[in-house]
Amino acid sequence: MGCLVSTPSDASGHRRRPGSIGELVVYIPGFRIPKRIDFNQSTGESLPKNLIDRISALHTRIVVMAAQESPVASKSRRRTATRHGGSSSDDLLQALEGYLLVLLGLVEDGRQLRDKVNFVWLNQEDDAEETGMANVWYEVLSVLHLMALLCLSQANSLLVPKSHGDGYQPRISEESRRNSIDIFLKASGYLDCAIRQVLPQIGNDMRRELPVDLAEGNLRAISLQALGQAVDLQLGMAIDSPKATLAVKRRLACEMVKYWQQAQDNIAVLPLQDSWGKKHQLFIKWKFLESKAAAYYFHGLILDEGNTEKSHRAAAAALHASEEFLRESKKASDAFNSTSPTSSRSPLLWGSMKYLSEKIPKDASSKVRINRDLYSQESVIDTAPVLPDFPLALKPDDYQLPQADLSWKRE
């Protein structure tokens, strides 16, 4: 079944904990980093030397690259270019994909070794500094988790506003937004695969010993976060498009509420005592409140198109709720940014929130004033109407575990 070693965090721990992670658009839970393994000692003479050498080399490369990439991702900077024209995160993602092919051979063709190698990773959101398990499926799960977080890091690097030196304000191109949507769906696909194909392979007793970073609720929360941020980008592009109707914008905003609500439900029950975990919860709360502000705003505008007093009163109530959620989201944003590791609020609003931050206070105040004049009532604010319930359109990429490397068959 495999054994487990979990080491508590201490003052001289090896986890990299920056005091500040700078400006960000996408919250990236701290990277888990693998520790070196002596595959020769763990496998003995059960594997041919060339296979042992290959999996050892791949694993060692990932250990080094992950340790280098972690502080880069935490600082939310532009991706570091490599001499081949790609980026360090691209190279690490490619290395992980290659390692996964060889690793899966231990599951399919090296079943007798499935519980022989003790895989150890440094945690970020769990109280325990590191967790080791002699179970290949734990390693597969850890690899997929890291692949997903690398995607979030790539999306963040595309979405943090950058100055182009032309005298204009920093901006996010439509190409960057579209590419980021694809990356978010890819990240969600890795995590969806982890939940569907990998977690069921780990026994219940061992699943209870997984670090909170890899708990099913956390994997689902990150997957839903990726989908929620993808819909937010779609909403921003719809707002910028003269062809997008109010109905389209309302539908996107209401779908976004459901993604963030589900993410919040999943992460709320986790024992996230560490600062990274608390910051993760605050990020999801912040984005959930923003999505509610957007949904009630567009719902209010559509209700206001009605011709009855009832529809106008409901519109005023929806716009008032939108303003309240916007106000609460700003408080949640401040709490998120001030929680260690601290982060900075972008001085430049863009996308859906740039538009909504300007329009919501203005339209909510105007609508209440107009209704008072029309209906001569001291107060026209009722309970906020129920938001429409739309089926979720965005789905994770359909990522499946690949077949084991052919070198296993040859051996």
mmCIF file of C-alpha atoms in Angstrom:
data_model
loop_
_atom_site.group_PDB
_atom_site.id
_atom_site.type_symbol
_atom_site.label_atom_id
_atom_site.label_comp_id
_atom_site.label_asym_id
_atom_site.label_seq_id
_atom_site.Cartn_x
_atom_site.Cartn_y
_atom_site.Cartn_z
ATOM 1 C CA MET A 1 0.000 0.000 0.000
ATOM 2 C CA GLY A 2 3.000 2.284 0.433
ATOM 3 C CA CYS A 3 4.286 4.233 3.372
ATOM 4 C CA LEU A 4 3.983 7.884 4.219
ATOM 5 C CA VAL A 5 6.343 10.375 5.786
ATOM 6 C CA SER A 6 5.060 13.830 6.683
ATOM 7 C CA THR A 7 7.457 16.361 8.154
ATOM 8 C CA PRO A 8 6.157 19.333 10.178
ATOM 9 C CA SER A 9 7.233 22.815 9.205
ATOM 10 C CA ASP A 10 9.901 24.461 11.295
ATOM 11 C CA ALA A 11 11.925 27.657 11.397
ATOM 12 C CA SER A 12 14.737 26.172 9.304
ATOM 13 C CA GLY A 13 12.448 24.577 6.718
ATOM 14 C CA HIS A 14 13.269 24.372 3.050
ATOM 15 C CA ARG A 15 10.063 25.878 1.700
ATOM 16 C CA ARG A 16 10.516 29.115 -0.181
ATOM 17 C CA ARG A 17 8.196 31.683 1.321
ATOM 18 C CA PRO A 18 8.548 35.141 -0.228
ATOM 19 C CA GLY A 19 7.263 38.005 1.896
ATOM 20 C CA SER A 20 5.678 39.596 -1.164
ATOM 21 C CA ILE A 21 4.531 38.205 -4.507
ATOM 22 C CA GLY A 22 4.008 41.569 -6.223
ATOM 23 C CA GLU A 23 1.201 42.326 -8.628
ATOM 24 C CA LEU A 24 -0.954 39.486 -9.911
ATOM 25 C CA VAL A 25 -4.127 38.761 -11.814
ATOM 26 C CA VAL A 26 -4.179 34.976 -11.314
ATOM 27 C CA TYR A 27 -3.521 33.567 -7.858
ATOM 28 C CA ILE A 28 -1.084 30.679 -8.038
ATOM 29 C CA PRO A 29 -1.041 28.452 -4.945
ATOM 30 C CA GLY A 30 2.597 27.907 -3.939
ATOM 31 C CA PHE A 31 4.474 25.445 -6.144
ATOM 32 C CA ARG A 32 5.178 22.034 -4.665
ATOM 33 C CA ILE A 33 8.770 21.040 -5.416
ATOM 34 C CA PRO A 34 10.013 17.426 -5.675
ATOM 35 C CA LYS A 35 13.069 16.259 -3.747
ATOM 36 C CA ARG A 36 15.865 14.149 -5.186
ATOM 37 C CA ILE A 37 15.435 10.363 -5.260
ATOM 38 C CA ASP A 38 17.963 7.551 -5.557
ATOM 39 C CA PHE A 39 16.141 5.316 -8.026
ATOM 40 C CA ASN A 40 19.006 2.808 -8.082
ATOM 41 C CA GLN A 41 18.658 2.132 -4.369
ATOM 42 C CA SER A 42 14.839 2.003 -4.489
ATOM 43 C CA THR A 43 14.491 -0.317 -7.482
ATOM 44 C CA GLY A 44 17.546 -2.523 -6.941
ATOM 45 C CA GLU A 45 18.014 -4.837 -9.918
ATOM 46 C CA SER A 46 14.322 -4.911 -10.826
ATOM 47 C CA LEU A 47 14.805 -2.534 -13.765
ATOM 48 C CA PRO A 48 17.364 -2.402 -16.572
ATOM 49 C CA LYS A 49 20.089 0.171 -15.956
ATOM 50 C CA ASN A 50 19.193 2.297 -18.986
ATOM 51 C CA LEU A 51 15.597 2.714 -17.744
ATOM 52 C CA ILE A 52 16.794 3.618 -14.244
ATOM 53 C CA ASP A 53 19.254 6.126 -15.674
ATOM 54 C CA ARG A 54 16.579 7.685 -17.865
ATOM 55 C CA ILE A 55 13.931 8.127 -15.179
ATOM 56 C CA SER A 56 16.622 9.386 -12.753
ATOM 57 C CA ALA A 57 17.848 11.978 -15.246
ATOM 58 C CA LEU A 58 14.320 13.182 -16.009
ATOM 59 C CA HIS A 59 13.437 13.442 -12.322
ATOM 60 C CA THR A 60 16.670 15.272 -11.424
ATOM 61 C CA ARG A 61 16.070 17.783 -14.217
ATOM 62 C CA ILE A 62 12.571 18.477 -12.912
ATOM 63 C CA VAL A 63 13.848 18.926 -9.340
ATOM 64 C CA VAL A 64 16.315 21.576 -10.522
ATOM 65 C CA MET A 65 13.897 23.347 -12.893
ATOM 66 C CA ALA A 66 11.008 23.396 -10.390
ATOM 67 C CA ALA A 67 13.235 24.899 -7.692
ATOM 68 C CA GLN A 68 14.269 27.634 -10.154
ATOM 69 C CA GLU A 69 10.750 28.283 -11.457
ATOM 70 C CA SER A 70 9.016 28.498 -8.067
ATOM 71 C CA PRO A 71 10.361 31.925 -6.978
ATOM 72 C CA VAL A 72 9.889 33.265 -10.524
ATOM 73 C CA ALA A 73 6.208 32.278 -10.514
ATOM 74 C CA SER A 74 5.724 33.620 -6.992
ATOM 75 C CA LYS A 75 6.937 37.048 -8.042
ATOM 76 C CA SER A 76 4.442 37.235 -10.926
ATOM 77 C CA ARG A 77 6.964 38.541 -13.398
ATOM 78 C CA ARG A 78 7.102 38.154 -17.136
ATOM 79 C CA ARG A 79 8.124 34.663 -18.151
ATOM 80 C CA THR A 80 11.876 34.224 -18.407
ATOM 81 C CA ALA A 81 12.986 33.548 -21.964
ATOM 82 C CA THR A 82 15.352 30.661 -22.612
ATOM 83 C CA ARG A 83 18.071 30.439 -25.234
ATOM 84 C CA HIS A 84 15.712 28.426 -27.440
ATOM 85 C CA GLY A 85 13.169 31.242 -27.546
ATOM 86 C CA GLY A 86 10.613 29.644 -25.246
ATOM 87 C CA SER A 87 10.240 30.205 -21.533
ATOM 88 C CA SER A 88 11.380 28.452 -18.381
ATOM 89 C CA SER A 89 7.809 27.434 -17.535
ATOM 90 C CA ASP A 90 7.329 26.022 -21.049
ATOM 91 C CA ASP A 91 10.511 23.987 -20.654
ATOM 92 C CA LEU A 92 9.451 22.674 -17.247
ATOM 93 C CA LEU A 93 5.994 21.750 -18.553
ATOM 94 C CA GLN A 94 7.583 19.849 -21.433
ATOM 95 C CA ALA A 95 9.968 18.090 -19.029
ATOM 96 C CA LEU A 96 7.048 17.052 -16.810
ATOM 97 C CA GLU A 97 5.171 15.636 -19.807
ATOM 98 C CA GLY A 98 8.239 13.562 -20.740
ATOM 99 C CA TYR A 99 8.726 12.395 -17.166
ATOM 100 C CA LEU A 100 5.053 11.397 -16.921
ATOM 101 C CA LEU A 101 5.425 9.076 -19.934
ATOM 102 C CA VAL A 102 8.254 7.164 -18.277
ATOM 103 C CA LEU A 103 6.673 7.322 -14.820
ATOM 104 C CA LEU A 104 3.474 5.674 -16.025
ATOM 105 C CA GLY A 105 5.552 2.660 -17.002
ATOM 106 C CA LEU A 106 5.907 1.940 -13.291
ATOM 107 C CA VAL A 107 2.119 1.686 -13.161
ATOM 108 C CA GLU A 108 1.493 -0.315 -16.321
ATOM 109 C CA ASP A 109 4.606 -2.417 -16.876
ATOM 110 C CA GLY A 110 6.501 -2.184 -13.598
ATOM 111 C CA ARG A 111 3.669 -3.062 -11.233
ATOM 112 C CA GLN A 112 6.033 -4.831 -8.847
ATOM 113 C CA LEU A 113 7.776 -1.471 -8.304
ATOM 114 C CA ARG A 114 4.622 0.565 -7.730
ATOM 115 C CA ASP A 115 5.250 0.835 -3.999
ATOM 116 C CA LYS A 116 9.053 0.627 -3.967
ATOM 117 C CA VAL A 117 10.052 4.260 -4.593
ATOM 118 C CA ASN A 118 9.373 6.861 -1.897
ATOM 119 C CA PHE A 119 8.424 10.100 -3.677
ATOM 120 C CA VAL A 120 8.868 13.248 -1.568
ATOM 121 C CA TRP A 121 7.541 16.731 -2.346
ATOM 122 C CA LEU A 122 7.726 20.024 -0.465
ATOM 123 C CA ASN A 123 4.221 21.317 0.265
ATOM 124 C CA GLN A 124 2.993 24.911 0.239
ATOM 125 C CA GLU A 125 -0.594 25.024 1.556
ATOM 126 C CA ASP A 126 -0.251 22.162 4.050
ATOM 127 C CA ASP A 127 1.080 22.566 7.598
ATOM 128 C CA ALA A 128 3.526 19.712 6.969
ATOM 129 C CA GLU A 129 6.629 20.950 5.225
ATOM 130 C CA GLU A 130 6.952 17.860 3.056
ATOM 131 C CA THR A 131 5.063 14.665 2.306
ATOM 132 C CA GLY A 132 6.600 11.422 1.077
ATOM 133 C CA MET A 133 4.652 8.410 -0.163
ATOM 134 C CA ALA A 134 5.842 5.119 -1.642
ATOM 135 C CA ASN A 135 3.144 5.147 -4.280
ATOM 136 C CA VAL A 136 3.590 5.915 -7.982
ATOM 137 C CA TRP A 137 0.046 7.324 -8.230
ATOM 138 C CA TYR A 138 0.977 9.944 -5.614
ATOM 139 C CA GLU A 139 3.820 11.010 -7.911
ATOM 140 C CA VAL A 140 1.493 11.139 -10.929
ATOM 141 C CA LEU A 141 -0.958 13.262 -8.927
ATOM 142 C CA SER A 142 1.840 15.616 -7.854
ATOM 143 C CA VAL A 143 3.045 15.986 -11.444
ATOM 144 C CA LEU A 144 -0.425 16.852 -12.777
ATOM 145 C CA HIS A 145 -0.909 19.389 -9.967
ATOM 146 C CA LEU A 146 2.384 21.086 -10.849
ATOM 147 C CA MET A 147 1.508 21.089 -14.562
ATOM 148 C CA ALA A 148 -1.765 22.874 -13.771
ATOM 149 C CA LEU A 149 -0.062 25.491 -11.599
ATOM 150 C CA LEU A 150 2.496 26.147 -14.330
ATOM 151 C CA CYS A 151 -0.419 26.918 -16.656
ATOM 152 C CA LEU A 152 -1.834 29.387 -14.123
ATOM 153 C CA SER A 153 1.605 31.012 -13.931
ATOM 154 C CA GLN A 154 1.709 31.307 -17.726
ATOM 155 C CA ALA A 155 -1.758 32.896 -17.808
ATOM 156 C CA ASN A 156 -0.769 35.348 -15.099
ATOM 157 C CA SER A 157 2.300 36.438 -17.046
ATOM 158 C CA LEU A 158 0.075 37.166 -20.046
ATOM 159 C CA LEU A 159 -2.535 39.096 -18.037
ATOM 160 C CA VAL A 160 -0.454 41.328 -15.751
ATOM 161 C CA PRO A 161 -0.566 44.725 -17.530
ATOM 162 C CA LYS A 162 2.777 45.664 -19.068
ATOM 163 C CA SER A 163 4.012 48.952 -20.467
ATOM 164 C CA HIS A 164 5.110 48.859 -24.102
ATOM 165 C CA GLY A 165 7.138 52.074 -23.959
ATOM 166 C CA ASP A 166 4.936 53.926 -26.444
ATOM 167 C CA GLY A 167 3.589 56.481 -23.998
ATOM 168 C CA TYR A 168 0.221 54.760 -23.633
ATOM 169 C CA GLN A 169 -1.113 53.053 -20.533
ATOM 170 C CA PRO A 170 -0.235 49.372 -20.119
ATOM 171 C CA ARG A 171 -2.788 47.160 -21.820
ATOM 172 C CA ILE A 172 -3.762 43.549 -22.391
ATOM 173 C CA SER A 173 -4.120 42.521 -26.023
ATOM 174 C CA GLU A 174 -7.062 40.453 -27.207
ATOM 175 C CA GLU A 175 -4.582 37.790 -28.335
ATOM 176 C CA SER A 176 -3.228 37.517 -24.780
ATOM 177 C CA ARG A 177 -6.753 37.169 -23.441
ATOM 178 C CA ARG A 178 -7.673 34.463 -25.933
ATOM 179 C CA ASN A 179 -4.439 32.572 -25.296
ATOM 180 C CA SER A 180 -5.055 32.823 -21.561
ATOM 181 C CA ILE A 181 -8.525 31.287 -21.941
ATOM 182 C CA ASP A 182 -6.953 28.286 -23.702
ATOM 183 C CA ILE A 183 -4.344 28.011 -20.941
ATOM 184 C CA PHE A 184 -7.001 28.136 -18.209
ATOM 185 C CA LEU A 185 -8.932 25.303 -19.885
ATOM 186 C CA LYS A 186 -5.694 23.323 -20.144
ATOM 187 C CA ALA A 187 -4.976 23.803 -16.415
ATOM 188 C CA SER A 188 -8.511 22.749 -15.540
ATOM 189 C CA GLY A 189 -8.102 19.693 -17.775
ATOM 190 C CA TYR A 190 -4.989 18.506 -15.927
ATOM 191 C CA LEU A 191 -6.804 18.781 -12.603
ATOM 192 C CA ASP A 192 -9.967 17.163 -13.918
ATOM 193 C CA CYS A 193 -7.838 14.220 -15.080
ATOM 194 C CA ALA A 194 -6.212 14.049 -11.644
ATOM 195 C CA ILE A 195 -9.631 13.837 -10.005
ATOM 196 C CA ARG A 196 -11.132 11.339 -12.472
ATOM 197 C CA GLN A 197 -8.216 9.062 -13.287
ATOM 198 C CA VAL A 198 -5.628 9.332 -10.521
ATOM 199 C CA LEU A 199 -7.336 9.878 -7.162
ATOM 200 C CA PRO A 200 -9.454 6.694 -7.549
ATOM 201 C CA GLN A 201 -6.182 4.710 -7.829
ATOM 202 C CA ILE A 202 -5.087 5.834 -4.355
ATOM 203 C CA GLY A 203 -6.623 3.930 -1.454
ATOM 204 C CA ASN A 204 -8.918 5.747 0.960
ATOM 205 C CA ASP A 205 -6.471 5.471 3.863
ATOM 206 C CA MET A 206 -3.676 7.016 1.836
ATOM 207 C CA ARG A 207 -5.974 9.669 0.353
ATOM 208 C CA ARG A 208 -6.696 10.869 3.875
ATOM 209 C CA GLU A 209 -2.952 11.360 4.342
ATOM 210 C CA LEU A 210 -2.471 13.470 1.222
ATOM 211 C CA PRO A 211 -1.340 17.042 1.869
ATOM 212 C CA VAL A 212 -4.094 19.624 1.614
ATOM 213 C CA ASP A 213 -2.425 20.864 -1.596
ATOM 214 C CA LEU A 214 -3.585 17.619 -3.246
ATOM 215 C CA ALA A 215 -6.921 17.159 -1.450
ATOM 216 C CA GLU A 216 -9.802 16.603 -3.853
ATOM 217 C CA GLY A 217 -11.543 19.771 -2.685
ATOM 218 C CA ASN A 218 -8.442 21.833 -3.406
ATOM 219 C CA LEU A 219 -7.965 20.289 -6.848
ATOM 220 C CA ARG A 220 -11.602 21.039 -7.677
ATOM 221 C CA ALA A 221 -11.310 24.598 -6.336
ATOM 222 C CA ILE A 222 -8.270 25.356 -8.516
ATOM 223 C CA SER A 223 -9.938 23.768 -11.557
ATOM 224 C CA LEU A 224 -13.065 25.886 -11.018
ATOM 225 C CA GLN A 225 -10.926 28.969 -10.413
ATOM 226 C CA ALA A 226 -9.363 28.463 -13.844
ATOM 227 C CA LEU A 227 -12.809 28.143 -15.467
ATOM 228 C CA GLY A 228 -14.099 31.196 -13.578
ATOM 229 C CA GLN A 229 -11.189 33.330 -14.740
ATOM 230 C CA ALA A 230 -11.660 32.112 -18.325
ATOM 231 C CA VAL A 231 -15.315 33.238 -18.255
ATOM 232 C CA ASP A 232 -14.245 36.587 -16.779
ATOM 233 C CA LEU A 233 -12.026 37.108 -19.825
ATOM 234 C CA GLN A 234 -14.932 36.171 -22.109
ATOM 235 C CA LEU A 235 -17.120 38.714 -20.318
ATOM 236 C CA GLY A 236 -14.489 41.412 -20.731
ATOM 237 C CA MET A 237 -14.306 40.741 -24.470
ATOM 238 C CA ALA A 238 -18.118 40.757 -24.694
ATOM 239 C CA ILE A 239 -18.206 44.149 -22.964
ATOM 240 C CA ASP A 240 -15.697 45.459 -25.512
ATOM 241 C CA SER A 241 -17.692 44.076 -28.435
ATOM 242 C CA PRO A 242 -20.479 46.266 -29.880
ATOM 243 C CA LYS A 243 -22.173 43.095 -31.149
ATOM 244 C CA ALA A 244 -22.575 41.415 -27.753
ATOM 245 C CA THR A 245 -26.080 41.840 -26.329
ATOM 246 C CA LEU A 246 -27.039 42.435 -22.697
ATOM 247 C CA ALA A 247 -28.401 38.892 -22.604
ATOM 248 C CA VAL A 248 -24.992 37.478 -23.579
ATOM 249 C CA LYS A 249 -23.227 39.556 -20.941
ATOM 250 C CA ARG A 250 -25.726 38.565 -18.253
ATOM 251 C CA ARG A 251 -25.388 34.894 -19.119
ATOM 252 C CA LEU A 252 -21.577 35.020 -18.905
ATOM 253 C CA ALA A 253 -21.713 36.888 -15.587
ATOM 254 C CA CYS A 254 -24.229 34.416 -14.122
ATOM 255 C CA GLU A 255 -22.122 31.445 -15.258
ATOM 256 C CA MET A 256 -19.093 33.074 -13.635
ATOM 257 C CA VAL A 257 -20.998 33.280 -10.330
ATOM 258 C CA LYS A 258 -21.629 29.525 -10.432
ATOM 259 C CA TYR A 259 -17.957 28.673 -11.078
ATOM 260 C CA TRP A 260 -16.749 30.862 -8.206
ATOM 261 C CA GLN A 261 -19.544 29.661 -5.902
ATOM 262 C CA GLN A 262 -18.521 26.051 -6.495
ATOM 263 C CA ALA A 263 -14.857 26.921 -6.008
ATOM 264 C CA GLN A 264 -15.706 28.621 -2.710
ATOM 265 C CA ASP A 265 -17.801 25.644 -1.563
ATOM 266 C CA ASN A 266 -14.895 23.267 -2.241
ATOM 267 C CA ILE A 267 -12.173 25.293 -0.577
ATOM 268 C CA ALA A 268 -14.240 26.425 2.424
ATOM 269 C CA VAL A 269 -14.187 22.969 4.036
ATOM 270 C CA LEU A 270 -10.426 22.468 3.765
ATOM 271 C CA PRO A 271 -8.165 22.910 6.833
ATOM 272 C CA LEU A 272 -6.119 25.703 5.253
ATOM 273 C CA GLN A 273 -4.269 27.125 8.244
ATOM 274 C CA ASP A 274 -1.135 28.199 6.393
ATOM 275 C CA SER A 275 -0.844 31.726 4.958
ATOM 276 C CA TRP A 276 -0.778 30.454 1.345
ATOM 277 C CA GLY A 277 -4.002 28.559 1.933
ATOM 278 C CA LYS A 278 -5.745 31.491 3.607
ATOM 279 C CA LYS A 279 -4.695 33.760 0.769
ATOM 280 C CA HIS A 280 -6.102 31.235 -1.687
ATOM 281 C CA GLN A 281 -9.473 31.283 0.120
ATOM 282 C CA LEU A 282 -9.512 35.092 0.108
ATOM 283 C CA PHE A 283 -8.767 35.215 -3.615
ATOM 284 C CA ILE A 284 -11.749 32.988 -4.379
ATOM 285 C CA LYS A 285 -13.987 35.029 -2.059
ATOM 286 C CA TRP A 286 -12.881 38.250 -3.769
ATOM 287 C CA LYS A 287 -13.591 36.922 -7.250
ATOM 288 C CA PHE A 288 -16.920 35.436 -6.167
ATOM 289 C CA LEU A 289 -18.068 38.849 -4.918
ATOM 290 C CA GLU A 290 -16.910 40.514 -8.141
ATOM 291 C CA SER A 291 -18.858 37.998 -10.188
ATOM 292 C CA LYS A 292 -22.012 38.665 -8.140
ATOM 293 C CA ALA A 293 -21.599 42.396 -8.756
ATOM 294 C CA ALA A 294 -21.350 41.782 -12.503
ATOM 295 C CA ALA A 295 -24.304 39.375 -12.629
ATOM 296 C CA TYR A 296 -26.662 41.643 -10.680
ATOM 297 C CA TYR A 297 -25.627 44.648 -12.769
ATOM 298 C CA PHE A 298 -26.476 43.075 -16.126
ATOM 299 C CA HIS A 299 -29.589 41.418 -14.673
ATOM 300 C CA GLY A 300 -30.723 44.825 -13.411
ATOM 301 C CA LEU A 301 -30.260 46.427 -16.829
ATOM 302 C CA ILE A 302 -32.385 43.723 -18.488
ATOM 303 C CA LEU A 303 -35.121 44.023 -15.827
ATOM 304 C CA ASP A 304 -35.158 47.778 -16.382
ATOM 305 C CA GLU A 305 -36.180 47.199 -19.994
ATOM 306 C CA GLY A 306 -39.605 46.080 -18.701
ATOM 307 C CA ASN A 307 -42.564 48.462 -18.714
ATOM 308 C CA THR A 308 -44.053 47.795 -15.288
ATOM 309 C CA GLU A 309 -43.456 49.250 -11.863
ATOM 310 C CA LYS A 310 -42.604 45.763 -10.618
ATOM 311 C CA SER A 311 -39.835 45.296 -13.162
ATOM 312 C CA HIS A 312 -38.436 48.762 -12.432
ATOM 313 C CA ARG A 313 -38.410 48.094 -8.702
ATOM 314 C CA ALA A 314 -36.690 44.750 -9.291
ATOM 315 C CA ALA A 315 -34.136 46.460 -11.523
ATOM 316 C CA ALA A 316 -33.376 49.019 -8.817
ATOM 317 C CA ALA A 317 -32.985 46.240 -6.255
ATOM 318 C CA ALA A 318 -30.623 44.308 -8.549
ATOM 319 C CA LEU A 319 -28.493 47.386 -9.226
ATOM 320 C CA HIS A 320 -28.392 48.194 -5.517
ATOM 321 C CA ALA A 321 -27.235 44.620 -4.804
ATOM 322 C CA SER A 322 -24.609 44.994 -7.519
ATOM 323 C CA GLU A 323 -23.256 48.115 -5.832
ATOM 324 C CA GLU A 324 -23.126 46.353 -2.457
ATOM 325 C CA PHE A 325 -21.270 43.357 -3.882
ATOM 326 C CA LEU A 326 -18.824 45.683 -5.632
ATOM 327 C CA ARG A 327 -18.143 47.442 -2.339
ATOM 328 C CA GLU A 328 -17.636 44.117 -0.540
ATOM 329 C CA SER A 329 -15.368 42.845 -3.305
ATOM 330 C CA LYS A 330 -13.051 45.819 -2.800
ATOM 331 C CA LYS A 331 -12.809 44.969 0.903
ATOM 332 C CA ALA A 332 -12.053 41.333 0.026
ATOM 333 C CA SER A 333 -9.406 42.500 -2.442
ATOM 334 C CA ASP A 334 -7.726 44.583 0.273
ATOM 335 C CA ALA A 335 -7.806 41.619 2.676
ATOM 336 C CA PHE A 336 -6.324 39.358 0.004
ATOM 337 C CA ASN A 337 -3.501 41.752 -0.857
ATOM 338 C CA SER A 338 -2.584 42.387 2.787
ATOM 339 C CA THR A 339 -2.462 38.683 3.708
ATOM 340 C CA SER A 340 1.018 37.182 3.686
ATOM 341 C CA PRO A 341 2.617 36.753 1.241
ATOM 342 C CA THR A 342 1.488 40.276 0.451
ATOM 343 C CA SER A 343 0.554 41.321 -3.061
ATOM 344 C CA SER A 344 -0.149 44.681 -4.664
ATOM 345 C CA ARG A 345 -3.352 45.882 -6.256
ATOM 346 C CA SER A 346 -2.885 46.744 -9.919
ATOM 347 C CA PRO A 347 -3.013 50.529 -10.396
ATOM 348 C CA LEU A 348 -4.661 49.849 -13.749
ATOM 349 C CA LEU A 349 -8.108 48.285 -13.928
ATOM 350 C CA TRP A 350 -8.868 46.503 -17.179
ATOM 351 C CA GLY A 351 -11.352 44.030 -18.602
ATOM 352 C CA SER A 352 -14.771 43.568 -17.050
ATOM 353 C CA MET A 353 -13.912 45.257 -13.725
ATOM 354 C CA LYS A 354 -12.715 48.471 -15.363
ATOM 355 C CA TYR A 355 -16.109 48.833 -17.002
ATOM 356 C CA LEU A 356 -18.140 47.701 -13.987
ATOM 357 C CA SER A 357 -16.277 49.828 -11.443
ATOM 358 C CA GLU A 358 -17.264 52.886 -13.450
ATOM 359 C CA LYS A 359 -20.794 51.902 -14.414
ATOM 360 C CA ILE A 360 -22.235 50.209 -11.332
ATOM 361 C CA PRO A 361 -22.151 53.173 -8.865
ATOM 362 C CA LYS A 362 -23.402 55.572 -11.521
ATOM 363 C CA ASP A 363 -26.270 53.413 -12.806
ATOM 364 C CA ALA A 364 -27.379 52.184 -9.378
ATOM 365 C CA SER A 365 -27.663 55.734 -8.023
ATOM 366 C CA SER A 366 -29.420 56.966 -11.152
ATOM 367 C CA LYS A 367 -31.973 54.151 -11.169
ATOM 368 C CA VAL A 368 -32.947 54.614 -7.519
ATOM 369 C CA ARG A 369 -33.380 58.350 -8.036
ATOM 370 C CA ILE A 370 -35.526 57.893 -11.147
ATOM 371 C CA ASN A 371 -37.767 55.344 -9.430
ATOM 372 C CA ARG A 372 -38.341 57.638 -6.476
ATOM 373 C CA ASP A 373 -39.348 60.408 -8.836
ATOM 374 C CA LEU A 374 -41.654 58.140 -10.836
ATOM 375 C CA TYR A 375 -43.376 56.313 -8.010
ATOM 376 C CA SER A 376 -43.122 58.865 -5.218
ATOM 377 C CA GLN A 377 -41.984 56.397 -2.602
ATOM 378 C CA GLU A 378 -39.488 56.926 0.158
ATOM 379 C CA SER A 379 -37.758 53.685 -0.700
ATOM 380 C CA VAL A 380 -37.896 51.518 -3.761
ATOM 381 C CA ILE A 381 -35.195 49.053 -2.742
ATOM 382 C CA ASP A 382 -36.592 45.543 -2.389
ATOM 383 C CA THR A 383 -34.853 42.267 -1.776
ATOM 384 C CA ALA A 384 -32.507 41.499 -4.640
ATOM 385 C CA PRO A 385 -34.186 39.326 -7.294
ATOM 386 C CA VAL A 386 -32.980 35.789 -7.909
ATOM 387 C CA LEU A 387 -30.366 35.510 -10.640
ATOM 388 C CA PRO A 388 -31.205 33.381 -13.697
ATOM 389 C CA ASP A 389 -29.753 29.865 -13.655
ATOM 390 C CA PHE A 390 -27.825 29.045 -16.835
ATOM 391 C CA PRO A 391 -26.045 25.765 -17.581
ATOM 392 C CA LEU A 392 -22.261 26.072 -17.514
ATOM 393 C CA ALA A 393 -20.802 26.251 -21.016
ATOM 394 C CA LEU A 394 -17.051 26.095 -20.388
ATOM 395 C CA LYS A 395 -15.610 22.679 -19.636
ATOM 396 C CA PRO A 396 -12.065 21.571 -18.809
ATOM 397 C CA ASP A 397 -9.935 20.303 -21.670
ATOM 398 C CA ASP A 398 -10.410 16.566 -22.128
ATOM 399 C CA TYR A 399 -6.931 15.562 -20.977
ATOM 400 C CA GLN A 400 -6.274 11.841 -20.605
ATOM 401 C CA LEU A 401 -3.259 10.131 -19.093
ATOM 402 C CA PRO A 402 -0.920 9.162 -21.941
ATOM 403 C CA GLN A 403 0.310 5.661 -22.677
ATOM 404 C CA ALA A 404 3.594 4.704 -21.035
ATOM 405 C CA ASP A 405 6.795 5.395 -22.937
ATOM 406 C CA LEU A 406 7.581 2.730 -25.551
ATOM 407 C CA SER A 407 10.965 2.098 -23.934
ATOM 408 C CA TRP A 408 9.116 0.010 -21.324
ATOM 409 C CA LYS A 409 7.761 -2.286 -24.035
ATOM 410 C CA ARG A 410 11.175 -2.668 -25.625
ATOM 411 C CA GLU A 411 12.744 -3.593 -22.294
#
